[in-house]
Amino acid sequence: MATKRAYIETYGCQMNISDTELMQGILAEQGYAAATSPEDADVILVNTCAIRDHAEQRVLGRVGQLQQFREGRPEVVIGVTGCMAQRMGADLLGKAGGVDLVMGPDAYRELPAKLASLRSPAPTPQAPRGLTVLRFDPHENYEGVEAKRISGLVAWVPIQRGCNYRCTYCIVPYVRGDEKNREPPQILAEVRRLVDDGVVDVTLLGQTVNSYEHGDWDFPRLLRAVARVDGIRRVRFTSPHPNDFTRELVAAMAEEPTVCAQLHLPVQSGHNRTLKRMLRRYTVEAYREKIAWVREAIPHIALSTDIIVAFPGETEEEYEATLELMREIRFDDAYLYKYSLRDGTPATRLPRDQFIPDDVAQARLQKLIATHREIQAEINRAEVGRVVEVLVEKEARRGGLQGRTESNKVVTFAGPTSLVGSFVDVRLTATSGATFSGVWTGAIERVA
Ligand code: 5AD
Ligand code: SF4
């Protein structure tokens, strides 16, 4: 039998990208080859996100488009995996022209078996096929699965799945279940293997990554151990929850030279009443204090955040407080969203008249984005002229090379392709506001 080929398209967060790598690993183990486009795939999977309605609408459109690849090949299987699969379940089977398999994030080990059972016979309009695998497994953390990673230099290592918080807007706990933490020796062994294979930049992943706990291990201890793996150059983590952000963690970040001077710490709102109604379990004052700790310990740290505007009941004054916090903290980067209603989450039970009309929500979002962009451009313009160390990751789309700095900022510059995989010194010469262009100084350190 010819080798089967699987194509996986990924939507959403880094955890989902990491899950796609897991699925590729699980499929490769059973003899599937990875397809680079849907045309030559026998199995087409869409690994989805459920965090906002917009993300789901995009996927439904895409699944409709993918039907064309079944033309003349009715045996092709189209599957939907990930958070939206878990949320919508069997409802997805009839959607967008036909979905054969709906599989949630705890069931990926069963992927090859379910695909085999679906492949024959080919479906007909009278006998469509369709399988859903949606159970939660409180122990499934995919230990022992060899992920098939996309990049050879940069890797994401999931240390935790699920979430024990219950922020009232958020669907994640309902589609990914409770927090599950991997064992430290397994995590460390995986990081060592990656570094032996040439990875130099590792990001530890978890929904609330710094709540990580396993036996005597907490997150600062794990971070220190990962940071000391021989040969590792850059260690990052995402996303921490402000509540679990401790002085011990700041100390680990400041003291371990390989931990990058970069922190993504979602704040969600700049007003205590909104934070309380979001069930975030911290105050603006507490958040501010934690930012002060980290800035004191690591003065040049690059900060980023997530914010939701127009949470039901958010007043103009509360929104203004968020703008004010943005101006005060001056984040290097920010992911800004309009509240999106997610069925099944506590916030949907708020009185209807508290829901913010879309034009108001849109205006709040636009103004916050504009404020952030201005600040970001100011911060980045002040960096122009500096020489920074860049890990060269790939050829840039518009020619030249592209890499990232320790603070996770993207830099493009001219140079030979042979620099890919090296750390080089680049003088920053201009900024678009968000990213930089620069000139290679000629200094190079090959690591790959
Ligand atoms: N609506 C809008 N944004 C949301 N997020 C999570 N749930 C929602 C929602 N219902 C945002 C939060 C989170 C990020 C990953 O997505 O800011 O930190
Ligand atoms: Fe969602 Fe809150 Fe958990 Fe983050 S901490 S995944 S926002 S419930």
Short mmCIF file of C-alpha atoms and ligand atoms in Angstrom, two decimals:
data_model
loop_
_atom_site.label_atom_id
_atom_site.label_comp_id
_atom_site.label_asym_id
_atom_site.label_seq_id
_atom_site.Cartn_x
_atom_site.Cartn_y
_atom_site.Cartn_z
CA MET A 1 0.00 0.00 0.00
CA ALA A 2 1.29 3.44 -0.90
CA THR A 3 2.27 5.72 1.96
CA LYS A 4 -0.61 7.87 3.15
CA ARG A 5 -0.02 11.58 3.35
CA ALA A 6 -1.44 13.90 6.00
CA TYR A 7 -1.76 17.66 5.75
CA ILE A 8 -2.50 19.69 8.91
CA GLU A 9 -3.48 23.34 8.88
CA THR A 10 -3.20 25.14 12.21
CA TYR A 11 -5.21 28.02 13.68
CA GLY A 12 -4.84 29.77 17.03
CA CYS A 13 -2.21 29.86 19.73
CA GLN A 14 1.23 28.34 20.18
CA MET A 15 -0.29 25.47 22.15
CA ASN A 16 -2.18 24.53 19.00
CA ILE A 17 0.94 24.77 16.83
CA SER A 18 2.58 22.49 19.36
CA ASP A 19 -0.40 20.09 19.22
CA THR A 20 -0.05 19.94 15.43
CA GLU A 21 3.57 18.88 15.94
CA LEU A 22 2.32 16.16 18.29
CA MET A 23 -0.24 14.95 15.75
CA GLN A 24 2.43 14.92 13.03
CA GLY A 25 4.55 12.80 15.37
CA ILE A 26 1.69 10.38 16.11
CA LEU A 27 0.88 10.03 12.42
CA ALA A 28 4.53 9.61 11.37
CA GLU A 29 4.83 6.76 13.86
CA GLN A 30 2.06 4.96 11.97
CA GLY A 31 3.71 5.49 8.61
CA TYR A 32 2.04 8.68 7.44
CA ALA A 33 4.16 11.15 5.50
CA ALA A 34 3.63 14.88 6.01
CA ALA A 35 2.03 16.60 3.00
CA THR A 36 2.90 20.23 2.38
CA SER A 37 -0.36 21.08 0.62
CA PRO A 38 -3.92 19.72 0.66
CA GLU A 39 -3.74 18.72 -3.05
CA ASP A 40 -1.54 15.75 -2.43
CA ALA A 41 -2.92 14.71 0.95
CA ASP A 42 -5.08 11.68 1.76
CA VAL A 43 -5.96 13.17 5.11
CA ILE A 44 -6.65 16.87 5.61
CA LEU A 45 -6.92 18.10 9.18
CA VAL A 46 -7.77 21.56 10.40
CA ASN A 47 -6.51 22.11 13.94
CA THR A 48 -8.78 24.80 15.31
CA CYS A 49 -9.17 27.53 17.90
CA ALA A 50 -12.37 28.40 19.81
CA ILE A 51 -11.23 31.48 21.70
CA ARG A 52 -13.29 33.95 19.66
CA ASP A 53 -16.21 33.62 17.24
CA HIS A 54 -14.13 35.16 14.45
CA ALA A 55 -11.59 32.31 14.66
CA GLU A 56 -14.39 29.75 14.30
CA GLN A 57 -16.01 31.49 11.35
CA ARG A 58 -12.69 31.47 9.51
CA VAL A 59 -12.35 27.73 10.04
CA LEU A 60 -15.86 27.00 8.77
CA GLY A 61 -15.07 28.95 5.61
CA ARG A 62 -11.80 27.11 5.18
CA VAL A 63 -13.36 23.66 5.67
CA GLY A 64 -15.82 24.57 2.90
CA GLN A 65 -12.94 25.50 0.59
CA LEU A 66 -11.09 22.29 1.37
CA GLN A 67 -13.97 20.22 -0.04
CA GLN A 68 -12.55 20.90 -3.52
CA PHE A 69 -9.66 18.55 -2.78
CA ARG A 70 -12.07 15.64 -2.63
CA GLU A 71 -13.11 16.13 -6.22
CA GLY A 72 -12.43 12.83 -7.94
CA ARG A 73 -10.97 11.52 -4.68
CA PRO A 74 -13.94 10.71 -2.41
CA GLU A 75 -11.69 8.67 -0.14
CA VAL A 76 -9.93 11.81 1.13
CA VAL A 77 -10.71 12.35 4.83
CA ILE A 78 -11.34 15.85 6.17
CA GLY A 79 -11.10 16.22 9.93
CA VAL A 80 -11.46 19.04 12.42
CA THR A 81 -9.37 18.83 15.60
CA GLY A 82 -8.60 21.14 18.52
CA CYS A 83 -10.68 23.45 20.68
CA MET A 84 -13.46 24.21 18.20
CA ALA A 85 -13.87 20.47 17.54
CA GLN A 86 -14.27 19.87 21.27
CA ARG A 87 -16.71 22.77 21.60
CA MET A 88 -18.98 21.99 18.65
CA GLY A 89 -18.70 18.20 18.56
CA ALA A 90 -21.11 16.36 16.27
CA ASP A 91 -22.62 19.66 15.10
CA LEU A 92 -19.52 20.04 12.96
CA LEU A 93 -20.10 16.82 11.00
CA GLY A 94 -22.78 18.33 8.81
CA LYS A 95 -21.12 21.72 8.46
CA ALA A 96 -19.30 23.32 5.56
CA GLY A 97 -19.96 20.59 3.03
CA GLY A 98 -18.82 17.63 5.07
CA VAL A 99 -16.51 16.84 7.93
CA ASP A 100 -15.61 13.18 8.51
CA LEU A 101 -13.82 13.35 11.83
CA VAL A 102 -14.19 15.64 14.84
CA MET A 103 -11.53 15.11 17.47
CA GLY A 104 -10.80 17.01 20.70
CA PRO A 105 -7.37 17.83 22.15
CA ASP A 106 -7.19 14.82 24.51
CA ALA A 107 -7.76 12.16 21.83
CA TYR A 108 -4.88 12.57 19.38
CA ARG A 109 -3.33 9.21 20.22
CA GLU A 110 -6.37 7.65 18.56
CA LEU A 111 -5.90 9.59 15.36
CA PRO A 112 -4.35 6.78 13.24
CA ALA A 113 -6.93 4.20 14.37
CA LYS A 114 -9.86 6.51 13.69
CA LEU A 115 -8.49 7.50 10.30
CA ALA A 116 -8.07 3.85 9.35
CA SER A 117 -11.67 3.11 10.27
CA LEU A 118 -12.87 6.09 8.21
CA ARG A 119 -10.93 5.47 5.04
CA SER A 120 -13.14 2.82 3.56
CA PRO A 121 -15.64 2.60 2.14
CA ALA A 122 -15.93 6.00 0.48
CA PRO A 123 -18.96 7.96 1.65
CA THR A 124 -22.02 8.69 -0.47
CA PRO A 125 -24.72 11.29 0.08
CA GLN A 126 -26.96 8.43 1.30
CA ALA A 127 -24.31 7.10 3.64
CA PRO A 128 -22.13 9.96 4.85
CA ARG A 129 -19.49 9.04 7.36
CA GLY A 130 -18.67 10.80 10.54
CA LEU A 131 -16.87 10.12 13.79
CA THR A 132 -16.52 12.22 16.89
CA VAL A 133 -13.93 11.61 19.62
CA LEU A 134 -14.41 14.16 22.36
CA ARG A 135 -13.63 12.62 25.72
CA PHE A 136 -11.54 14.41 28.35
CA ASP A 137 -8.65 12.45 29.77
CA PRO A 138 -7.36 13.91 33.06
CA HIS A 139 -4.05 12.10 32.59
CA GLU A 140 -3.32 12.63 28.91
CA ASN A 141 -0.24 14.79 28.53
CA TYR A 142 1.19 12.92 25.52
CA GLU A 143 4.19 11.67 27.42
CA GLY A 144 6.28 9.44 25.18
CA VAL A 145 5.00 10.90 21.91
CA GLU A 146 7.81 12.18 19.74
CA ALA A 147 6.58 15.49 18.31
CA LYS A 148 7.58 16.24 14.74
CA ARG A 149 8.88 19.76 14.94
CA ILE A 150 8.64 22.33 12.20
CA SER A 151 11.77 24.34 12.91
CA GLY A 152 15.23 23.10 13.79
CA LEU A 153 16.36 26.18 15.74
CA VAL A 154 13.39 27.25 17.77
CA ALA A 155 11.11 24.87 19.68
CA TRP A 156 8.02 25.05 21.86
CA VAL A 157 7.87 22.57 24.68
CA PRO A 158 4.46 22.04 26.29
CA ILE A 159 4.86 21.52 30.04
CA GLN A 160 1.20 21.84 30.96
CA ARG A 161 -2.20 21.29 29.32
CA GLY A 162 -5.57 22.66 30.41
CA CYS A 163 -6.40 25.37 32.93
CA ASN A 164 -7.67 25.54 36.52
CA TYR A 165 -8.75 29.18 36.30
CA ARG A 166 -12.28 30.02 35.26
CA CYS A 167 -12.07 33.51 33.79
CA THR A 168 -15.70 34.27 33.01
CA TYR A 169 -15.14 35.10 29.32
CA CYS A 170 -12.96 32.13 28.48
CA ILE A 171 -13.83 28.84 26.77
CA VAL A 172 -10.43 27.19 27.29
CA PRO A 173 -11.20 25.29 30.54
CA TYR A 174 -14.31 23.81 28.91
CA VAL A 175 -12.50 22.55 25.82
CA ARG A 176 -9.12 21.64 27.30
CA GLY A 177 -10.15 20.55 30.78
CA ASP A 178 -8.29 21.00 34.04
CA GLU A 179 -4.58 21.69 34.40
CA LYS A 180 -2.28 18.72 33.84
CA ASN A 181 1.47 19.08 34.35
CA ARG A 182 4.18 16.92 32.81
CA GLU A 183 6.93 15.33 34.87
CA PRO A 184 10.13 17.37 35.26
CA PRO A 185 12.55 14.59 34.19
CA GLN A 186 10.60 14.05 30.97
CA ILE A 187 10.52 17.77 30.20
CA LEU A 188 14.24 18.11 30.85
CA ALA A 189 15.06 15.05 28.77
CA GLU A 190 13.04 16.49 25.89
CA VAL A 191 14.81 19.84 26.12
CA ARG A 192 18.21 18.10 26.18
CA ARG A 193 17.27 16.07 23.11
CA LEU A 194 16.16 19.20 21.28
CA VAL A 195 19.36 21.05 22.11
CA ASP A 196 21.42 18.04 20.99
CA ASP A 197 19.53 18.26 17.68
CA GLY A 198 20.46 21.92 17.20
CA VAL A 199 17.62 23.83 18.89
CA VAL A 200 18.90 26.96 20.65
CA ASP A 201 15.71 28.86 21.54
CA VAL A 202 13.10 27.06 23.68
CA THR A 203 9.71 28.37 24.81
CA LEU A 204 7.97 26.53 27.66
CA LEU A 205 4.25 26.42 27.01
CA GLY A 206 1.20 26.22 29.23
CA GLN A 207 -2.19 27.90 29.54
CA THR A 208 -1.03 29.35 32.88
CA VAL A 209 2.52 28.17 32.54
CA ASN A 210 3.81 29.57 35.84
CA SER A 211 1.20 27.71 37.91
CA TYR A 212 3.20 24.59 36.93
CA GLU A 213 3.65 22.25 39.85
CA HIS A 214 4.86 18.67 40.10
CA GLY A 215 5.93 17.08 43.40
CA ASP A 216 8.65 19.36 44.83
CA TRP A 217 8.92 21.24 41.58
CA ASP A 218 7.38 24.62 40.93
CA PHE A 219 7.80 26.79 37.86
CA PRO A 220 10.85 28.84 38.96
CA ARG A 221 12.71 25.60 39.73
CA LEU A 222 11.80 24.08 36.37
CA LEU A 223 12.74 27.27 34.55
CA ARG A 224 16.16 27.31 36.22
CA ALA A 225 16.76 23.66 35.32
CA VAL A 226 15.80 24.23 31.68
CA ALA A 227 17.92 27.39 31.55
CA ARG A 228 20.96 25.35 32.61
CA VAL A 229 20.67 22.66 29.96
CA ASP A 230 24.07 22.52 28.28
CA GLY A 231 24.12 24.40 24.99
CA ILE A 232 20.76 26.17 25.34
CA ARG A 233 20.94 29.86 24.42
CA ARG A 234 17.48 31.37 24.86
CA VAL A 235 14.65 30.29 27.15
CA ARG A 236 11.18 31.85 27.16
CA PHE A 237 7.78 30.90 28.56
CA THR A 238 4.17 31.70 27.73
CA SER A 239 1.63 32.54 29.04
CA PRO A 240 2.06 33.22 32.73
CA HIS A 241 -0.89 34.25 34.94
CA PRO A 242 -0.27 37.37 37.08
CA ASN A 243 -1.47 35.54 40.21
CA ASP A 244 1.24 32.92 39.98
CA PHE A 245 3.90 35.48 39.12
CA THR A 246 6.20 35.50 42.17
CA ARG A 247 9.42 37.09 43.34
CA GLU A 248 11.05 33.66 43.01
CA LEU A 249 10.16 33.64 39.34
CA VAL A 250 11.57 37.15 38.87
CA ALA A 251 14.77 36.00 40.58
CA ALA A 252 15.05 32.99 38.26
CA MET A 253 14.52 35.23 35.23
CA ALA A 254 17.09 37.75 36.39
CA GLU A 255 19.73 35.26 37.54
CA GLU A 256 19.67 32.73 34.72
CA PRO A 257 21.56 34.28 31.80
CA THR A 258 19.76 32.19 29.18
CA VAL A 259 16.27 33.30 30.25
CA CYS A 260 15.36 36.06 27.81
CA ALA A 261 14.65 39.62 28.93
CA GLN A 262 11.09 39.30 27.72
CA LEU A 263 7.77 38.78 29.48
CA HIS A 264 4.24 38.33 28.17
CA LEU A 265 1.91 38.94 31.11
CA PRO A 266 -1.79 39.16 30.17
CA VAL A 267 -3.58 41.92 32.11
CA GLN A 268 -6.98 41.78 30.30
CA SER A 269 -8.27 45.06 31.82
CA GLY A 270 -6.99 48.15 33.62
CA HIS A 271 -9.93 48.42 36.01
CA ASN A 272 -10.58 46.47 39.20
CA ARG A 273 -14.34 46.12 38.76
CA THR A 274 -13.88 44.58 35.32
CA LEU A 275 -11.06 42.35 36.53
CA LYS A 276 -13.30 41.14 39.33
CA ARG A 277 -16.17 40.43 36.94
CA MET A 278 -13.76 38.62 34.65
CA LEU A 279 -12.74 36.55 37.72
CA ARG A 280 -9.09 37.29 37.09
CA ARG A 281 -8.34 37.15 40.85
CA TYR A 282 -5.87 40.07 40.97
CA THR A 283 -6.13 43.85 41.13
CA VAL A 284 -4.57 46.48 38.90
CA GLU A 285 -2.37 47.43 41.86
CA ALA A 286 -1.09 43.87 42.21
CA TYR A 287 -0.36 43.70 38.47
CA ARG A 288 1.48 47.02 38.57
CA GLU A 289 3.55 45.84 41.52
CA LYS A 290 4.64 42.70 39.68
CA ILE A 291 5.66 44.72 36.66
CA ALA A 292 7.69 46.93 39.01
CA TRP A 293 9.48 43.86 40.45
CA VAL A 294 10.48 42.60 37.05
CA ARG A 295 11.54 46.03 35.77
CA GLU A 296 13.64 46.57 38.83
CA ALA A 297 15.39 43.23 38.41
CA ILE A 298 15.68 43.38 34.60
CA PRO A 299 15.56 47.05 33.54
CA HIS A 300 15.69 46.40 29.79
CA ILE A 301 12.92 43.77 29.81
CA ALA A 302 10.47 43.81 26.88
CA LEU A 303 6.89 43.53 28.10
CA SER A 304 3.80 42.37 26.26
CA THR A 305 0.20 41.70 27.25
CA ASP A 306 -3.31 40.62 26.24
CA ILE A 307 -6.32 42.91 26.73
CA ILE A 308 -10.04 42.41 26.12
CA VAL A 309 -12.16 45.54 25.59
CA ALA A 310 -15.95 45.78 25.87
CA PHE A 311 -16.40 42.96 28.34
CA PRO A 312 -20.17 43.03 29.16
CA GLY A 313 -20.87 45.90 31.53
CA GLU A 314 -17.54 47.67 30.93
CA THR A 315 -18.22 51.38 31.42
CA GLU A 316 -16.53 54.18 29.52
CA GLU A 317 -14.63 55.01 32.70
CA GLU A 318 -13.41 51.44 33.09
CA TYR A 319 -12.28 51.39 29.48
CA GLU A 320 -10.42 54.68 30.03
CA ALA A 321 -8.59 53.03 32.93
CA THR A 322 -7.35 50.36 30.52
CA LEU A 323 -6.08 53.05 28.13
CA GLU A 324 -4.39 54.72 31.05
CA LEU A 325 -2.67 51.51 32.13
CA MET A 326 -1.44 51.05 28.60
CA ARG A 327 0.10 54.54 28.64
CA GLU A 328 1.57 53.97 32.08
CA ILE A 329 3.20 50.59 31.52
CA ARG A 330 4.17 51.16 27.89
CA PHE A 331 4.09 47.61 26.60
CA ASP A 332 6.49 46.70 23.80
CA ASP A 333 3.76 44.54 22.30
CA ALA A 334 0.07 43.93 22.93
CA TYR A 335 -2.59 41.55 21.66
CA LEU A 336 -5.85 43.47 21.81
CA TYR A 337 -9.29 41.93 21.43
CA LYS A 338 -12.95 42.78 21.45
CA TYR A 339 -14.93 40.61 23.83
CA SER A 340 -16.49 37.68 21.98
CA LEU A 341 -19.37 35.78 23.54
CA ARG A 342 -18.59 32.08 24.00
CA ASP A 343 -21.55 29.81 24.71
CA GLY A 344 -21.18 27.89 27.93
CA THR A 345 -18.95 30.45 29.66
CA PRO A 346 -20.17 32.27 32.81
CA ALA A 347 -20.18 35.72 31.16
CA THR A 348 -23.00 34.66 28.83
CA ARG A 349 -25.31 34.69 31.86
CA LEU A 350 -24.78 38.44 32.41
CA PRO A 351 -27.90 40.52 31.68
CA ARG A 352 -28.36 41.14 27.95
CA ASP A 353 -28.54 44.89 28.38
CA GLN A 354 -24.95 44.86 29.65
CA PHE A 355 -23.59 43.59 26.34
CA ILE A 356 -21.75 46.38 24.54
CA PRO A 357 -22.99 47.29 21.04
CA ASP A 358 -20.50 46.34 18.36
CA ASP A 359 -19.87 49.89 17.13
CA VAL A 360 -18.90 50.96 20.65
CA ALA A 361 -16.72 47.88 21.12
CA GLN A 362 -15.03 48.48 17.77
CA ALA A 363 -14.32 52.12 18.61
CA ARG A 364 -12.79 51.12 21.96
CA LEU A 365 -10.61 48.54 20.27
CA GLN A 366 -9.45 50.91 17.54
CA LYS A 367 -8.45 53.60 19.99
CA LEU A 368 -6.57 51.13 22.17
CA ILE A 369 -4.75 49.74 19.13
CA ALA A 370 -3.80 53.25 17.98
CA THR A 371 -2.53 54.15 21.46
CA HIS A 372 -0.50 50.97 21.65
CA ARG A 373 0.99 51.43 18.17
CA GLU A 374 2.13 54.93 19.02
CA ILE A 375 3.84 53.75 22.20
CA GLN A 376 5.36 50.76 20.45
CA ALA A 377 6.78 52.95 17.69
CA GLU A 378 8.27 55.33 20.28
CA ILE A 379 9.90 52.46 22.17
CA ASN A 380 11.29 50.95 18.98
CA ARG A 381 12.51 54.23 17.50
CA ALA A 382 14.59 54.68 20.63
CA GLU A 383 16.30 51.36 19.86
CA VAL A 384 17.42 52.39 16.39
CA GLY A 385 21.20 52.75 16.32
CA ARG A 386 21.79 49.95 18.84
CA VAL A 387 23.65 46.76 17.99
CA VAL A 388 21.68 43.68 19.00
CA GLU A 389 22.26 39.95 18.87
CA VAL A 390 19.96 38.30 16.34
CA LEU A 391 19.31 34.60 15.89
CA VAL A 392 18.96 34.25 12.11
CA GLU A 393 15.93 32.02 11.54
CA LYS A 394 15.21 32.11 7.83
CA GLU A 395 15.25 34.00 4.57
CA ALA A 396 12.86 36.94 4.76
CA ARG A 397 9.80 36.93 2.53
CA ARG A 398 10.90 40.03 0.68
CA GLY A 399 14.53 39.02 0.35
CA GLY A 400 17.37 39.18 2.85
CA LEU A 401 17.38 37.41 6.18
CA GLN A 402 15.05 37.42 9.14
CA GLY A 403 15.67 36.73 12.80
CA ARG A 404 14.68 37.69 16.31
CA THR A 405 16.36 39.50 19.17
CA GLU A 406 16.46 38.32 22.76
CA SER A 407 13.40 40.50 23.40
CA ASN A 408 11.56 38.64 20.61
CA LYS A 409 11.56 41.52 18.14
CA VAL A 410 11.76 40.73 14.44
CA VAL A 411 14.72 42.11 12.47
CA THR A 412 15.38 41.84 8.73
CA PHE A 413 18.74 42.58 7.13
CA ALA A 414 20.87 41.70 4.12
CA GLY A 415 23.37 38.84 4.31
CA PRO A 416 24.27 35.45 2.88
CA THR A 417 21.84 32.55 3.41
CA SER A 418 24.66 30.70 5.12
CA LEU A 419 24.01 32.86 8.19
CA VAL A 420 20.74 31.03 8.89
CA GLY A 421 21.20 29.22 12.20
CA SER A 422 23.81 31.66 13.55
CA PHE A 423 23.77 34.44 16.10
CA VAL A 424 24.92 37.64 14.45
CA ASP A 425 25.32 41.26 15.54
CA VAL A 426 23.00 43.61 13.72
CA ARG A 427 22.89 47.38 13.95
CA LEU A 428 19.22 48.49 13.95
CA THR A 429 18.84 51.16 11.27
CA ALA A 430 15.07 51.69 11.00
CA THR A 431 11.75 50.54 12.42
CA SER A 432 8.33 50.13 10.82
CA GLY A 433 6.96 50.69 14.30
CA ALA A 434 6.62 47.00 15.12
CA THR A 435 9.65 45.43 13.41
CA PHE A 436 13.18 46.49 12.52
CA SER A 437 15.52 46.54 9.59
CA GLY A 438 19.24 46.58 10.19
CA VAL A 439 22.76 46.03 8.94
CA TRP A 440 24.90 43.04 9.81
CA THR A 441 28.10 44.24 11.48
CA GLY A 442 30.06 41.21 10.28
CA ALA A 443 30.19 39.58 13.72
CA ILE A 444 28.94 36.03 13.71
CA GLU A 445 28.77 33.05 16.00
CA ARG A 446 27.75 29.81 14.40
CA VAL A 447 25.72 27.51 16.56
CA ALA A 448 24.04 25.13 14.14
N1 5AD B 1 -13.23 37.22 23.81
C1 5AD B 1 -12.16 37.96 23.45
N2 5AD B 1 -10.90 37.65 23.78
C2 5AD B 1 -10.70 36.53 24.51
N3 5AD B 1 -9.58 35.97 25.00
C3 5AD B 1 -9.93 34.85 25.67
N4 5AD B 1 -11.26 34.67 25.62
C4 5AD B 1 -11.77 35.72 24.92
C5 5AD B 1 -13.08 36.10 24.53
N5 5AD B 1 -14.16 35.39 24.89
C6 5AD B 1 -8.25 36.57 24.84
C7 5AD B 1 -7.59 36.83 26.19
C8 5AD B 1 -6.54 35.76 26.27
C9 5AD B 1 -6.17 35.60 24.81
C10 5AD B 1 -5.46 34.34 24.47
O1 5AD B 1 -7.41 35.67 24.14
O2 5AD B 1 -6.99 38.12 26.15
O3 5AD B 1 -5.42 36.13 27.06
FE1 SF4 B 2 -8.73 31.23 29.87
FE2 SF4 B 2 -8.30 32.49 32.21
FE3 SF4 B 2 -7.43 29.96 31.86
FE4 SF4 B 2 -6.21 31.97 30.55
S1 SF4 B 2 -6.29 31.70 32.80
S2 SF4 B 2 -6.88 29.96 29.65
S3 SF4 B 2 -7.93 33.35 30.13
S4 SF4 B 2 -9.57 30.63 31.91
#
